[in-house]
PDB file of C-alpha atoms and ligand atoms in Angstrom:
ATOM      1  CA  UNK A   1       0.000   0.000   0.000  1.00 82.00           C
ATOM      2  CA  UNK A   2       2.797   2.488   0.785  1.00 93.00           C
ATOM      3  CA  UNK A   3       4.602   3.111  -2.541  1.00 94.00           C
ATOM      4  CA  UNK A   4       8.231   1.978  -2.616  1.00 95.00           C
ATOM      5  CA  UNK A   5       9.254   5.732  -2.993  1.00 94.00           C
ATOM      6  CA  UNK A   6       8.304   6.915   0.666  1.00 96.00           C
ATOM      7  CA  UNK A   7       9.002   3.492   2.591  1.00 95.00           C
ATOM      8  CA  UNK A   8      12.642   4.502   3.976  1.00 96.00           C
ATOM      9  CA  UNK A   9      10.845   7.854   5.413  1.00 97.00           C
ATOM     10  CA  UNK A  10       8.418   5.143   7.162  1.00 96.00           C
ATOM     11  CA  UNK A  11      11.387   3.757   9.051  1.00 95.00           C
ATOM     12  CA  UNK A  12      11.788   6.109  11.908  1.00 95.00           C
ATOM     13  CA  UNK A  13       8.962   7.800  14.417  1.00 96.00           C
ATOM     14  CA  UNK A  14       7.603  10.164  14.216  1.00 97.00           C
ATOM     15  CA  UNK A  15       7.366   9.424  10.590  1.00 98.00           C
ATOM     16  CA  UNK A  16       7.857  12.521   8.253  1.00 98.00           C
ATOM     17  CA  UNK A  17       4.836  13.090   6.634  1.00 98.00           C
ATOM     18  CA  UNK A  18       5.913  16.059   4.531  1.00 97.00           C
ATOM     19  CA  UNK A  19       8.554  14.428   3.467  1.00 98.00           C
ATOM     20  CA  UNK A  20       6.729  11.316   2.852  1.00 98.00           C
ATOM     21  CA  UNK A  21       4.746  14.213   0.507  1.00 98.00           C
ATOM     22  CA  UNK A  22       7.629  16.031  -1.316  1.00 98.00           C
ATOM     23  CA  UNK A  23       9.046  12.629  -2.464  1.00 97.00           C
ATOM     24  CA  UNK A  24       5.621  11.841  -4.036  1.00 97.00           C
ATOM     25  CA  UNK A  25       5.866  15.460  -5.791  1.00 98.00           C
ATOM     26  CA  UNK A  26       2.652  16.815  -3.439  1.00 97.00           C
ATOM     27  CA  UNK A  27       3.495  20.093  -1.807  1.00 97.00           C
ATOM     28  CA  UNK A  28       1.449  20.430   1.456  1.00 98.00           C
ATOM     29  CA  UNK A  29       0.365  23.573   2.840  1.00 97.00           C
ATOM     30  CA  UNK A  30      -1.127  24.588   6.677  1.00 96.00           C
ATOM     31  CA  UNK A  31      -3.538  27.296   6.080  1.00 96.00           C
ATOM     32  CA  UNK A  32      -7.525  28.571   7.469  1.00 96.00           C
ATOM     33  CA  UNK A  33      -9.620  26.405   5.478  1.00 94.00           C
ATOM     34  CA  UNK A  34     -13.319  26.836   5.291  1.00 89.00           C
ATOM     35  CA  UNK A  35     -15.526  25.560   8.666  1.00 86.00           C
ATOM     36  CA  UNK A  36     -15.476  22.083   8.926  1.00 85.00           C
ATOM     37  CA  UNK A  37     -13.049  21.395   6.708  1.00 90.00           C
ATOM     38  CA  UNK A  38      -9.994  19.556   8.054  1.00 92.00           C
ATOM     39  CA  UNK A  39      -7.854  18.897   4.639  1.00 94.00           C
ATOM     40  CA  UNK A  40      -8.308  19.265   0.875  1.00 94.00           C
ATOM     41  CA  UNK A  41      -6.209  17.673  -1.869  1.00 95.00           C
ATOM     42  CA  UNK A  42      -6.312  19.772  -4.766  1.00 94.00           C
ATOM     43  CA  UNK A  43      -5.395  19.182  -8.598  1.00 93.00           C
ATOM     44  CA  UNK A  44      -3.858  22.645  -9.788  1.00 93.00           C
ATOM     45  CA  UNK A  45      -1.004  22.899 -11.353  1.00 92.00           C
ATOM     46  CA  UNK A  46      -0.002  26.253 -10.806  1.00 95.00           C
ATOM     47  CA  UNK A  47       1.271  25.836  -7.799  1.00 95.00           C
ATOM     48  CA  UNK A  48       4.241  24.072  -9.993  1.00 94.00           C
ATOM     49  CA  UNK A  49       4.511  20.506  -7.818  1.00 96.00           C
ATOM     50  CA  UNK A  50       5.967  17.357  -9.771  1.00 96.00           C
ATOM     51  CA  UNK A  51       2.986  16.285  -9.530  1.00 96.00           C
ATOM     52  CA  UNK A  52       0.225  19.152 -10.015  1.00 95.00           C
ATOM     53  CA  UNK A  53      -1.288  18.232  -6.641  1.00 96.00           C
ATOM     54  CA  UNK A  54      -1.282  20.444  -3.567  1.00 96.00           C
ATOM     55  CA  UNK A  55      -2.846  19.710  -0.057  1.00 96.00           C
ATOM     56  CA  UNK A  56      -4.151  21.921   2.349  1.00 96.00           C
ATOM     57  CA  UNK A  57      -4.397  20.987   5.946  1.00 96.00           C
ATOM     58  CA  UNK A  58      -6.350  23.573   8.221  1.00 95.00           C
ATOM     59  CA  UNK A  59      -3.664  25.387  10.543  1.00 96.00           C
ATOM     60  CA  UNK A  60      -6.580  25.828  12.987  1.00 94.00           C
ATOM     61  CA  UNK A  61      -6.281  22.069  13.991  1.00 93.00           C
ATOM     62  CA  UNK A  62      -3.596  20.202  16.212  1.00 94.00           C
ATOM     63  CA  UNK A  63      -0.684  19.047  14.854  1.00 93.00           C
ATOM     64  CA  UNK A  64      -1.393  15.405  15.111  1.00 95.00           C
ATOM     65  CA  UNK A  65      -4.366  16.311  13.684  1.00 93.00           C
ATOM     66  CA  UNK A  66      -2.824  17.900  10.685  1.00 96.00           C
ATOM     67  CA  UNK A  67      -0.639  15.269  10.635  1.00 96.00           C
ATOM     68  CA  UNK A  68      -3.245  12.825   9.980  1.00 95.00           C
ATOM     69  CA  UNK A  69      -4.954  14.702   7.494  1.00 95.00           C
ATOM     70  CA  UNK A  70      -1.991  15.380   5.582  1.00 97.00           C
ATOM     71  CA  UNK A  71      -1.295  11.455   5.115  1.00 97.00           C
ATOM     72  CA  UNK A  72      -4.937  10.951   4.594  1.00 95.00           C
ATOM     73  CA  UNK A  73      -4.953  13.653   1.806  1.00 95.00           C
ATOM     74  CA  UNK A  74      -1.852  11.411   0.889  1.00 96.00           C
ATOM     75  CA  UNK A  75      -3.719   8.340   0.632  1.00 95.00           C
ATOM     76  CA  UNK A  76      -6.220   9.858  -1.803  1.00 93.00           C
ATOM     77  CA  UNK A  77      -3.651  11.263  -3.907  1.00 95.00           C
ATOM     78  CA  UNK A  78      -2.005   7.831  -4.092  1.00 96.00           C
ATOM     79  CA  UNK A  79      -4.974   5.698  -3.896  1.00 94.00           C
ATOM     80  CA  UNK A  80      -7.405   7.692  -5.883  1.00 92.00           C
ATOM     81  CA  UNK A  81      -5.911  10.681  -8.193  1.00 91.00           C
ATOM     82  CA  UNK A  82      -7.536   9.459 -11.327  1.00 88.00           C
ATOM     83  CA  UNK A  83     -11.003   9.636  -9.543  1.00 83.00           C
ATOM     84  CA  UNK A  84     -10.297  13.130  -7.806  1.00 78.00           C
ATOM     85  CA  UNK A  85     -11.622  15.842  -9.668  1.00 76.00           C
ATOM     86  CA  UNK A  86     -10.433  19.132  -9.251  1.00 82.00           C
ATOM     87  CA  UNK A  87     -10.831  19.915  -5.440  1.00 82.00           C
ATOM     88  CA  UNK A  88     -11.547  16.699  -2.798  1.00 83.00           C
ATOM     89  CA  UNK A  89     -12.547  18.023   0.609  1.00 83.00           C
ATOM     90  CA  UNK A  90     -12.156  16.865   4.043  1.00 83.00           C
ATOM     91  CA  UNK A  91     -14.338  16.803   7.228  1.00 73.00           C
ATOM     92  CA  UNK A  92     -11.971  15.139  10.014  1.00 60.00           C
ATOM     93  CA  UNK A  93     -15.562  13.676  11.350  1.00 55.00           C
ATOM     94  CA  UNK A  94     -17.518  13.994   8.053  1.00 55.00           C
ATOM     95  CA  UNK A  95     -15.258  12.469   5.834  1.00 55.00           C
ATOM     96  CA  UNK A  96     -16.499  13.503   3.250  1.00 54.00           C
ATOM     97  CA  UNK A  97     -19.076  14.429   0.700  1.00 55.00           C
ATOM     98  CA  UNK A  98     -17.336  13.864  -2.447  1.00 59.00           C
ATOM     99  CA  UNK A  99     -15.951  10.177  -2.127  1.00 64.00           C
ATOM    100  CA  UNK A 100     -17.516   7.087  -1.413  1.00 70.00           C
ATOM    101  CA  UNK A 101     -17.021   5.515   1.884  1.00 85.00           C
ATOM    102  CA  UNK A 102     -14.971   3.020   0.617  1.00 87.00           C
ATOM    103  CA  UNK A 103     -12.550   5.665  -0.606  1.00 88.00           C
ATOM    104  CA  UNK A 104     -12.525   7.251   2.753  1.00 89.00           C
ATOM    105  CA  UNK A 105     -11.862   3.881   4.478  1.00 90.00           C
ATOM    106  CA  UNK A 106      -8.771   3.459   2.013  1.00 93.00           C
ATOM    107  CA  UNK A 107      -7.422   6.809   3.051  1.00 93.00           C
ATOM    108  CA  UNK A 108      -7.424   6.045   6.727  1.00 92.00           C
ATOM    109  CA  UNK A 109      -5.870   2.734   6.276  1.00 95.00           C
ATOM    110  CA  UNK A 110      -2.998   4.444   4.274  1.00 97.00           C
ATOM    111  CA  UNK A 111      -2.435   6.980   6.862  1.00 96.00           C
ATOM    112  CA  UNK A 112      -2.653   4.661   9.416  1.00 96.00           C
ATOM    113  CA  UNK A 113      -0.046   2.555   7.841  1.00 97.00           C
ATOM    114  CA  UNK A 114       2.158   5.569   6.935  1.00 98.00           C
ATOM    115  CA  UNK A 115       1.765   7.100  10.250  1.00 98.00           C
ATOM    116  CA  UNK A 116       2.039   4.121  12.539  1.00 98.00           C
ATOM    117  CA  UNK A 117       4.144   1.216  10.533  1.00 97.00           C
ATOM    118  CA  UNK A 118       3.278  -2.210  12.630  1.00 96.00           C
ATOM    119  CA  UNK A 119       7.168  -2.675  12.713  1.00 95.00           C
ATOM    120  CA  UNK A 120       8.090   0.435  14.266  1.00 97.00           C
ATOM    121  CA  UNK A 121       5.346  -0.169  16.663  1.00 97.00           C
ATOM    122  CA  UNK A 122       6.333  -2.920  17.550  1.00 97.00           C
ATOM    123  CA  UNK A 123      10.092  -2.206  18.172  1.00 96.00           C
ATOM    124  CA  UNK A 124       8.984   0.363  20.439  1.00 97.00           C
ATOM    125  CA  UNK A 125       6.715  -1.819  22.502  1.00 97.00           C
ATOM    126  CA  UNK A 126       9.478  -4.456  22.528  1.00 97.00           C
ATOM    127  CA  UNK A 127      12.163  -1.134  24.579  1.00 97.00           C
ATOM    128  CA  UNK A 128       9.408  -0.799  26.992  1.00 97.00           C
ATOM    129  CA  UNK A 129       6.997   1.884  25.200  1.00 97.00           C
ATOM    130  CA  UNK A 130       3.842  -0.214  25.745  1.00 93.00           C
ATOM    131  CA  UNK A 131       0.853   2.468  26.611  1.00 97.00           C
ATOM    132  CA  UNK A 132      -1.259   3.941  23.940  1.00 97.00           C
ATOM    133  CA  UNK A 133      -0.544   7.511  25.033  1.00 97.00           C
ATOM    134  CA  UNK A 134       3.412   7.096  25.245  1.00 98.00           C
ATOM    135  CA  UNK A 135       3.030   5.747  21.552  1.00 98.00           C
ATOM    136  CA  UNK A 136       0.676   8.184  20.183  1.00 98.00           C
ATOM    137  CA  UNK A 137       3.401  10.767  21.409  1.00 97.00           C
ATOM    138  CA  UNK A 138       6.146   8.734  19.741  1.00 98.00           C
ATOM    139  CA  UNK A 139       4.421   8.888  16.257  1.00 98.00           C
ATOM    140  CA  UNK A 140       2.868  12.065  16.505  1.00 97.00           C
ATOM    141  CA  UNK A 141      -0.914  10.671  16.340  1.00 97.00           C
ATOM    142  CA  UNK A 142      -3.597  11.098  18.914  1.00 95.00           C
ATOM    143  CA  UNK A 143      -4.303   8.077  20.832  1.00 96.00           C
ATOM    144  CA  UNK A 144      -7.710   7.090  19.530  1.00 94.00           C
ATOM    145  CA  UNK A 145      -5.993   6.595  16.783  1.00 94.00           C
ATOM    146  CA  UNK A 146      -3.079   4.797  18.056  1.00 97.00           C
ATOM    147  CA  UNK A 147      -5.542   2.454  19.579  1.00 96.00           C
ATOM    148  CA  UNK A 148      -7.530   1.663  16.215  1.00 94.00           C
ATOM    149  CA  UNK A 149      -4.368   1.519  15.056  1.00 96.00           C
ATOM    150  CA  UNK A 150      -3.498  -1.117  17.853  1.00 96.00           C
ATOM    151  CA  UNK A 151      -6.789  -2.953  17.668  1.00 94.00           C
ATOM    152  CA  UNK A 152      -7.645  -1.754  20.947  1.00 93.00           C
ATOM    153  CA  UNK A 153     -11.738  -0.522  21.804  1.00 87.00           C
ATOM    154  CA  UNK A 154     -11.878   3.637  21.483  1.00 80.00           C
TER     155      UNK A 154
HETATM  156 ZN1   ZN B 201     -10.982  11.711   2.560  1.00 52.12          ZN
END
């Protein structure tokens, strides 16, 4: 699921997510979005990235919050470019009104994966780092989703 491209940025926590970005040619931006919108991955090529996709991630929410968005935004672009029109849109509890469920599903699981790689995870549980908060703060997520990520009840 995570392109060969980004994997060696998955190999140390917290995992870079803009860098994870750059390599894919996605330039991410933190800026006021519109009310209720978390994160929007946008096709438009004037802002001259490789790949003539931009993301914004709203600078009003918590960084582990734009964090996740950012590699959510990710997942679409990598998942679902071709079925992205111009503009997708992102409620962090509404996700969303432009893409199917099953889309928004996909686009958890990849930031999930990118975000909190099973290995790394488990390498820190294995020195001692065993609670959900100590390893949301490790990976820079918040702990509900360290503990979907973990399997654990929210
Ligand atoms: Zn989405």
């Amino acid at each position: 699921m995570i392109p060969a491209e980004i994997r060696s940025v998955t190999e140390t926590a917290p995992v870079d997510v803009l860098e994870a970005a750059r390599r894919l040619g996605v330039q991410v931006f933190s800026a006021k979005l519109a009310d209720k919108v978390s994160g929007v991955l946008l096709r438009d090529p004037s802002y001259g990235s490789q790949s003539g996709f931009v993301i914004f991630v709203d600078s009003d929410e918590p960084s582990y919050r734009q964090r996740f968005t950012a590699a959510h935004e990710l997942g679409h672009f990598v998942l679902h470019r071709d079925a992205v029109g111009e503009r997708n849109e992102d409620n962090y509890l509404l996700r969303s009104e432009n893409m199917s469920n099953q889309q928004e599903v996909e686009a958890n699981k990849f930031a999930a994966a990118l975000l909190m790689p099973m290995d790394l995870i488990q390498k820190e549980m294995e020195q001692g780092n065993s609670t959900v908060s100590g390893l949301a703060n490790t990976f820079g997520v918040s702990p509900t989703a360290m503990s979907i990520r973990l399997g654990l009840p929210t």
